[in-house]
Amino acid sequence: MKTICDFNFKDEKALIRVDFNVPLENGRVTDSTRIRSAIPTISKIIKDGGACILMSHLGRPNGFEDKFSLIQIKAELDSLLKIETKFCEDCVGSIAEEMSNNLLMGEVLLLENLRFYNEETEGDDEFSKKLSKLATCFVNDAFGTAHRPHASTTVVAKYFENKFFGKLLEKEVLALKKVMNNGNSPILAVLGGSKISSKIPIIENIIDKVDDIIIGGGMSFTFIKALGGKIGLSIHEDSMMEKALGIIELAKQKNTKIHLPVDVVCAKEFKEGAESKIFPIDSIPNEYEGLDSGPESVEKFKRIIMSSKTILWNGPVGVFELESFSKGTKEIGIAIAESTKSGAFSLVGGGDSVAAVKKFNLENEVSYVSTGGGAMLESLEGKILPGISALKK
Ligand code: AMP
């Protein structure tokens, strides 16, 4: 892994793929996490005496559309960098080339939304070549799009001799390695969420890399039903029952322990404030559905979490978006934070568990919170991300 720390950027113009796909409201950035995450890379290059040309996508525009213009994030970027950045109303072509030529060392140029061109997502070679004309070296710091074989994330890399992992991309890859390749045992994966079908490839990939797997939330009901339990109206996927039994069998062969919930908080209605009752996980009455981990399950899961040295958390163990059914997920988050305080390494990644740690203010209490939803899921499935392999070629 060649990272930006291995190189002196003095007099270099670095084309940096960042992920500035941030939420906006009335033209203002409402969550600047992704912009903040790119600052260390930009600062290092500027400090070395180089210049930065930043490229990103924003949303899913249909051609040039003002509401997807990256000009909207310039003010936030300027205030975080504490400098006045330059903005180019195009990302390729003569204007972009001229602005890049005139860019002085120490300056930052933000290019317009890459996805104003279909060539970006098509991974078009000509478009990639045009992007490459703007700089002397390439840095990828956009983990969130590293699973996409797009022009700016993957194809452009081949036009550069000098290409590097940015600090954010490096951190993401190292955090993943710490769990999947060189984590301290016992290694635990806490998996939840609603859809078991989307989590099967992850389970199959990690089953011989971890010691324990906690399966909570909606996805646990397919396992419970497959094992002969009564799950009432709880979410499940009949077509996945055989797979679920296969996983239990595989876990036995690999000596990996699978931990399922023992009780569950249920309601007759899926809504905030619905009257709830606790039932054993395999005896849910017909008119009830399981919506949150029960207190005994939480206690059982907490004990496992506290005795683990490496923890991966992907997916909530209940409908945490509704206050009435958020307790289990919150307690699991707190337990992971406590285990981290006692020395465990914890990685939270892949969609909704990230939203959960943010909701419960635990972001700074775990070792690492991934910035990439789909990219993290694909990494956990064992796939090599095209944006990462392009940097290694
Ligand atoms: P996923 O995208 O598959 O990771 O699922 C995340 C979603 O699973 C969240 O929106 C949770 O509300 C939902 N979820 C977790 N537990 C349950 C459950 N017991 N019943 C229904 N949905 C659930």
Coordinates of C-alpha atoms and ligand atoms in Angstrom, one line a residue:
M1 CA 0.0 0.0 0.0
K2 CA 1.7 3.2 -1.2
T3 CA 0.2 6.0 1.0
I4 CA 0.6 9.8 0.8
C5 CA 2.9 9.6 3.8
D6 CA 5.5 7.8 1.7
F7 CA 5.9 10.8 -0.7
N8 CA 6.9 14.4 -0.7
F9 CA 4.3 16.4 -2.7
K10 CA 6.6 19.5 -3.1
D11 CA 5.8 21.1 -6.5
E12 CA 3.3 18.3 -7.4
K13 CA -0.2 18.8 -8.5
A14 CA -2.3 16.0 -6.9
L15 CA -5.6 14.9 -8.4
I16 CA -7.5 13.7 -5.4
R17 CA -10.7 11.7 -5.6
V18 CA -12.6 12.7 -2.5
D19 CA -16.1 11.7 -1.4
F20 CA -18.0 15.0 -1.0
N21 CA -21.4 13.4 -1.6
V22 CA -22.9 15.1 1.5
P23 CA -26.5 15.8 2.5
L24 CA -27.7 19.3 1.5
E25 CA -30.6 21.4 2.6
N26 CA -31.4 24.7 0.7
G27 CA -27.9 24.7 -0.7
R28 CA -26.2 24.2 2.7
V29 CA -24.3 21.2 4.0
T30 CA -26.2 19.5 6.8
D31 CA -23.6 16.9 7.7
S32 CA -19.9 17.7 6.9
T33 CA -18.4 14.4 8.2
R34 CA -17.2 13.4 4.7
I35 CA -15.6 16.8 4.0
R36 CA -13.9 16.7 7.4
S37 CA -12.6 13.2 6.7
A38 CA -10.7 14.5 3.6
I39 CA -9.0 17.4 5.3
P40 CA -5.9 15.4 6.7
T41 CA -5.0 14.3 3.1
I42 CA -5.4 17.8 1.6
S43 CA -3.5 19.4 4.5
K44 CA -0.5 17.0 4.2
I45 CA -0.1 17.7 0.5
I46 CA -0.4 21.5 1.0
K47 CA 2.1 21.4 3.9
D48 CA 4.5 19.5 1.6
G49 CA 4.3 22.4 -0.8
G50 CA 2.0 20.8 -3.4
A51 CA -1.3 21.8 -4.9
C52 CA -4.6 19.9 -4.7
I53 CA -7.2 19.3 -7.4
L54 CA -10.3 17.8 -5.8
M55 CA -12.9 15.8 -7.7
S56 CA -16.1 14.2 -6.4
H57 CA -19.6 13.3 -7.3
L58 CA -22.7 14.6 -5.6
G59 CA -26.0 12.8 -5.9
R60 CA -27.3 11.3 -9.1
P61 CA -27.7 14.2 -11.5
N62 CA -29.1 14.0 -15.0
G63 CA -26.5 16.1 -17.0
F64 CA -25.6 19.5 -15.6
E65 CA -28.1 20.4 -12.8
D66 CA -27.6 23.3 -10.5
K67 CA -29.0 21.5 -7.5
F68 CA -26.2 19.0 -7.7
S69 CA -23.4 21.5 -8.2
L70 CA -20.4 21.1 -5.9
I71 CA -20.3 24.9 -5.6
Q72 CA -22.7 24.3 -2.7
I73 CA -20.0 22.7 -0.6
K74 CA -17.3 25.3 -1.3
A75 CA -18.1 27.5 1.8
E76 CA -17.9 24.5 4.1
L77 CA -14.6 23.3 2.6
D78 CA -13.1 26.8 2.8
S79 CA -14.0 27.1 6.5
L80 CA -12.6 23.6 7.3
L81 CA -9.4 24.2 5.4
K82 CA -9.2 27.9 6.5
I83 CA -8.3 29.0 3.0
E84 CA -10.2 30.3 0.0
T85 CA -10.3 27.4 -2.5
K86 CA -10.9 27.9 -6.2
F87 CA -13.8 26.4 -8.0
C88 CA -14.0 25.3 -11.6
E89 CA -17.4 25.0 -13.2
D90 CA -16.4 21.9 -15.2
C91 CA -14.3 18.9 -14.3
V92 CA -12.6 18.3 -17.6
G93 CA -11.8 20.3 -20.8
S94 CA -10.2 23.6 -21.5
I95 CA -11.5 25.6 -18.5
A96 CA -10.4 22.9 -16.0
E97 CA -7.0 22.5 -17.7
E98 CA -6.4 26.3 -17.7
M99 CA -7.4 26.6 -14.0
S100 CA -5.2 23.6 -13.1
N101 CA -2.2 25.2 -15.1
N102 CA -2.6 28.5 -13.2
L103 CA -3.0 26.8 -9.8
L104 CA -0.1 27.8 -7.5
M105 CA 1.5 25.5 -5.0
G106 CA -0.4 25.7 -1.7
E107 CA -3.7 26.2 -3.5
V108 CA -6.8 24.0 -3.7
L109 CA -9.0 23.7 -6.8
L110 CA -12.4 22.1 -6.5
L111 CA -13.8 20.6 -9.7
E112 CA -17.5 20.5 -10.6
N113 CA -19.5 17.3 -10.1
L114 CA -18.0 14.4 -12.0
R115 CA -21.4 12.8 -12.6
F116 CA -22.5 15.7 -14.8
Y117 CA -20.9 13.4 -17.3
N118 CA -22.3 9.9 -17.9
E119 CA -18.7 8.9 -18.8
E120 CA -17.8 9.0 -15.1
T121 CA -20.0 6.1 -14.0
E122 CA -19.4 4.3 -17.4
G123 CA -15.7 4.3 -16.5
D124 CA -15.0 5.9 -19.9
D125 CA -11.3 5.8 -20.9
E126 CA -11.2 9.1 -22.8
F127 CA -12.9 10.9 -19.9
S128 CA -10.4 9.4 -17.5
K129 CA -7.5 10.5 -19.7
K130 CA -8.9 14.1 -19.7
L131 CA -9.1 14.0 -15.9
S132 CA -5.5 12.8 -15.7
K133 CA -4.3 15.8 -17.7
L134 CA -5.0 18.0 -14.8
A135 CA -2.3 16.7 -12.5
T136 CA 1.1 15.1 -11.9
C137 CA 0.0 12.4 -9.5
F138 CA -3.2 10.7 -8.2
V139 CA -4.6 10.2 -4.7
N140 CA -7.7 8.2 -3.9
D141 CA -9.3 9.1 -0.6
A142 CA -12.9 8.2 -1.4
F143 CA -13.5 4.9 0.4
G144 CA -17.3 5.4 -0.1
T145 CA -16.9 4.9 -3.9
A146 CA -13.9 2.5 -4.0
H147 CA -16.3 -0.4 -4.9
R148 CA -17.3 1.4 -8.1
P149 CA -15.2 0.9 -11.3
H150 CA -15.8 4.5 -12.3
A151 CA -13.5 6.8 -14.3
S152 CA -12.3 8.9 -11.3
T153 CA -12.2 6.1 -8.8
T154 CA -10.5 3.4 -10.9
V155 CA -9.7 4.0 -14.5
V156 CA -7.9 7.3 -14.1
A157 CA -5.3 5.6 -11.9
K158 CA -3.7 3.8 -14.9
Y159 CA -2.5 7.2 -16.3
F160 CA -0.3 7.9 -13.3
E161 CA 3.0 6.6 -12.4
N162 CA 2.6 8.0 -8.9
K163 CA -0.7 7.0 -7.2
F164 CA -1.4 6.8 -3.5
F165 CA -3.8 5.8 -0.8
G166 CA -5.1 9.0 0.9
K167 CA -5.2 9.0 4.7
L168 CA -8.9 8.1 4.9
L169 CA -8.6 5.2 2.5
E170 CA -5.6 4.0 4.4
K171 CA -7.4 4.1 7.7
E172 CA -10.4 2.2 6.3
V173 CA -8.2 -0.5 4.9
L174 CA -6.2 -0.8 8.1
A175 CA -9.3 -1.0 10.2
L176 CA -10.7 -3.8 8.0
K177 CA -7.4 -5.7 8.1
K178 CA -7.4 -5.4 11.9
V179 CA -10.7 -7.3 12.0
M180 CA -10.3 -9.7 9.0
N181 CA -6.6 -10.5 9.0
N182 CA -4.7 -9.7 12.1
G183 CA -7.2 -9.1 14.9
N184 CA -6.6 -10.2 18.5
S185 CA -8.8 -13.2 19.5
P186 CA -11.5 -13.7 20.5
I187 CA -12.9 -12.0 17.4
L188 CA -16.6 -11.2 17.3
A189 CA -19.0 -10.1 14.6
V190 CA -22.3 -8.6 15.6
L191 CA -24.6 -8.8 12.7
G192 CA -28.1 -7.4 12.5
G193 CA -30.5 -5.6 10.2
S194 CA -33.6 -6.7 8.4
K195 CA -32.4 -8.6 5.3
I196 CA -30.6 -11.9 5.8
S197 CA -30.1 -12.4 2.1
S198 CA -27.8 -9.3 1.9
K199 CA -25.8 -10.6 4.9
I200 CA -25.3 -14.2 3.8
P201 CA -22.2 -13.4 1.7
I202 CA -20.7 -11.6 4.7
I203 CA -21.3 -14.5 7.0
E204 CA -19.8 -16.9 4.5
N205 CA -16.7 -14.8 4.2
I206 CA -16.1 -14.2 7.9
I207 CA -17.1 -17.5 9.3
D208 CA -13.6 -18.9 9.5
K209 CA -12.0 -15.6 10.4
V210 CA -14.0 -14.9 13.6
D211 CA -14.5 -16.9 16.8
D212 CA -18.1 -15.7 17.5
I213 CA -21.0 -14.4 15.5
I214 CA -24.0 -12.7 17.2
I215 CA -27.0 -12.7 14.9
G216 CA -29.6 -10.2 16.1
G217 CA -32.4 -8.0 14.7
G218 CA -34.7 -8.9 11.9
M219 CA -32.3 -11.4 10.2
S220 CA -32.4 -13.7 13.3
F221 CA -36.0 -14.7 12.7
T222 CA -35.1 -16.7 9.5
F223 CA -32.7 -18.7 11.6
I224 CA -35.2 -19.2 14.4
K225 CA -38.0 -20.3 12.0
A226 CA -35.6 -22.7 10.2
L227 CA -34.8 -24.2 13.6
G228 CA -38.5 -24.9 14.2
G229 CA -39.4 -21.8 16.3
K230 CA -42.7 -19.9 16.1
I231 CA -41.9 -16.3 15.0
G232 CA -45.4 -14.8 14.6
L233 CA -45.4 -11.9 12.1
S234 CA -41.7 -11.2 12.4
I235 CA -39.7 -10.3 9.3
H236 CA -38.1 -13.3 7.7
E237 CA -37.1 -14.8 4.3
D238 CA -38.5 -18.3 3.7
S239 CA -36.2 -18.7 0.7
M240 CA -33.2 -18.3 3.0
M241 CA -34.1 -20.9 5.6
E242 CA -32.0 -23.6 4.0
K243 CA -29.0 -21.2 3.8
A244 CA -29.5 -20.4 7.4
L245 CA -29.3 -24.0 8.4
G246 CA -26.3 -24.5 6.2
I247 CA -24.6 -21.6 8.0
I248 CA -25.3 -23.2 11.4
E249 CA -23.8 -26.4 10.1
L250 CA -20.7 -24.7 8.6
A251 CA -20.1 -22.8 11.8
K252 CA -20.0 -26.1 13.7
Q253 CA -17.4 -27.4 11.2
K254 CA -15.3 -24.3 11.5
N255 CA -15.6 -24.2 15.3
T256 CA -17.2 -20.7 15.1
K257 CA -19.9 -20.1 17.7
I258 CA -23.2 -18.6 16.5
H259 CA -25.2 -16.8 19.1
L260 CA -28.9 -16.2 18.5
P261 CA -31.3 -14.1 20.7
V262 CA -33.2 -15.9 23.4
D263 CA -36.1 -13.4 23.9
V264 CA -37.5 -10.5 22.0
V265 CA -39.6 -7.4 22.4
C266 CA -42.7 -7.8 20.3
A267 CA -45.7 -5.6 19.3
K268 CA -48.9 -6.1 17.3
E269 CA -48.1 -3.0 15.3
F270 CA -44.9 -1.7 13.7
K271 CA -45.2 1.9 15.1
E272 CA -43.8 4.2 17.7
G273 CA -45.4 3.8 21.1
A274 CA -47.1 0.5 20.2
E275 CA -47.8 -1.6 23.2
S276 CA -45.1 -4.2 23.6
K277 CA -44.5 -7.6 25.3
I278 CA -41.5 -9.8 25.7
F279 CA -41.6 -13.4 24.5
P280 CA -39.1 -16.2 24.2
I281 CA -37.6 -15.9 20.7
D282 CA -39.1 -19.2 19.5
S283 CA -42.6 -18.8 20.9
I284 CA -44.0 -15.5 19.5
P285 CA -47.8 -15.5 19.2
N286 CA -49.3 -15.3 15.7
E287 CA -50.4 -11.7 16.0
Y288 CA -47.1 -10.3 17.2
E289 CA -43.8 -9.4 15.5
G290 CA -40.4 -9.1 17.0
L291 CA -39.0 -5.6 16.9
D292 CA -36.2 -5.4 19.4
S293 CA -33.8 -7.7 21.3
G294 CA -35.2 -8.8 24.6
P295 CA -33.4 -8.1 28.0
E296 CA -32.0 -11.6 28.3
S297 CA -30.6 -11.6 24.8
V298 CA -29.0 -8.2 25.5
E299 CA -27.4 -9.5 28.7
K300 CA -26.2 -12.6 26.8
F301 CA -24.8 -10.5 23.9
K302 CA -23.1 -8.0 26.4
R303 CA -21.2 -10.9 28.0
I304 CA -19.8 -12.0 24.7
I305 CA -19.0 -8.4 23.7
M306 CA -17.2 -7.8 26.9
S307 CA -15.0 -10.9 26.5
S308 CA -14.0 -10.1 22.9
K309 CA -10.8 -8.4 21.9
T310 CA -11.8 -7.5 18.3
I311 CA -15.4 -6.6 17.4
L312 CA -17.0 -5.9 14.0
W313 CA -20.6 -4.4 14.2
N314 CA -22.8 -4.4 11.1
G315 CA -26.5 -3.9 11.4
P316 CA -28.8 -2.9 14.3
V317 CA -30.4 -5.6 16.6
G318 CA -33.8 -4.0 16.4
V319 CA -35.9 -1.2 14.8
F320 CA -33.6 1.4 16.4
E321 CA -35.2 4.3 14.4
L322 CA -38.3 3.9 16.7
E323 CA -37.6 5.0 20.2
S324 CA -39.8 2.2 21.6
F325 CA -37.7 -0.4 19.9
S326 CA -34.2 1.2 20.1
K327 CA -33.1 0.0 23.6
G328 CA -31.5 -3.3 22.4
T329 CA -29.4 -1.6 19.7
K330 CA -28.4 1.2 22.1
E331 CA -27.3 -1.2 24.8
I332 CA -25.3 -3.2 22.3
G333 CA -23.6 0.0 21.2
I334 CA -22.8 1.0 24.8
A335 CA -21.4 -2.5 25.4
I336 CA -19.1 -2.3 22.4
A337 CA -18.0 1.2 23.6
E338 CA -17.2 -0.3 27.0
S339 CA -15.4 -3.2 25.6
T340 CA -13.3 -0.8 23.5
K341 CA -12.5 1.2 26.6
S342 CA -11.2 -2.1 28.1
G343 CA -8.8 -2.5 25.2
A344 CA -10.8 -4.2 22.4
F345 CA -10.6 -2.9 18.8
S346 CA -14.0 -2.1 17.4
L347 CA -15.0 -1.4 13.8
V348 CA -18.6 -0.2 13.0
G349 CA -19.4 -0.3 9.4
G350 CA -21.9 -0.8 6.6
G351 CA -25.0 1.3 6.8
D352 CA -27.4 1.3 9.6
S353 CA -25.1 0.5 12.5
V354 CA -23.2 3.6 11.6
A355 CA -26.5 5.6 11.8
A356 CA -27.1 3.9 15.2
V357 CA -23.7 4.8 16.7
K358 CA -24.3 8.4 15.6
K359 CA -27.8 8.5 17.0
F360 CA -26.6 7.2 20.4
N361 CA -23.5 9.5 20.4
L362 CA -21.1 6.6 20.5
E363 CA -19.0 7.7 17.4
N364 CA -16.0 8.6 19.5
E365 CA -16.3 5.7 21.8
V366 CA -15.6 2.9 19.3
S367 CA -12.2 2.4 17.5
Y368 CA -13.3 3.2 14.0
V369 CA -16.6 4.1 12.2
S370 CA -16.4 3.4 8.5
T371 CA -17.4 6.1 6.0
G372 CA -18.4 3.7 3.3
G373 CA -21.6 1.8 3.3
G374 CA -21.6 -0.3 0.1
A375 CA -17.8 -0.3 0.0
M376 CA -17.6 -1.7 3.5
L377 CA -20.2 -4.4 2.8
E378 CA -18.3 -5.5 -0.3
S379 CA -15.1 -5.6 1.6
L380 CA -16.7 -7.7 4.3
E381 CA -17.9 -10.0 1.6
G382 CA -14.3 -10.6 0.7
K383 CA -14.4 -8.7 -2.6
I384 CA -11.4 -6.8 -3.8
L385 CA -12.5 -3.2 -4.4
P386 CA -11.6 -1.9 -7.9
G387 CA -10.6 1.5 -6.6
I388 CA -8.1 -0.2 -4.3
S389 CA -6.7 -2.7 -6.8
A390 CA -6.2 0.2 -9.3
L391 CA -3.8 1.9 -6.9
K392 CA -1.7 -1.2 -6.6
K393 CA -1.2 -1.9 -10.3
Ligands
AMP1 P1 -30.3 -3.8 6.8 O1 -30.4 -2.7 5.7 O2 -30.6 -5.1 6.2 O3 -29.0 -3.7 7.5 O4 -31.4 -3.4 7.8 C1 -31.4 -2.3 8.6 C2 -32.8 -2.1 9.1 O5 -33.2 -3.3 9.8 C3 -33.0 -1.0 10.1 O6 -33.8 0.0 9.4 C4 -33.8 -1.6 11.2 O7 -35.0 -0.9 11.6 C5 -34.3 -2.9 10.6 N1 -34.5 -4.0 11.6 C6 -33.8 -4.4 12.6 N2 -34.4 -5.3 13.4 C7 -35.6 -5.5 12.8 C8 -36.8 -6.3 13.2 N3 -36.7 -7.1 14.2 N4 -37.9 -6.1 12.4 C9 -37.9 -5.3 11.3 N5 -36.8 -4.5 11.0 C10 -35.7 -4.6 11.7

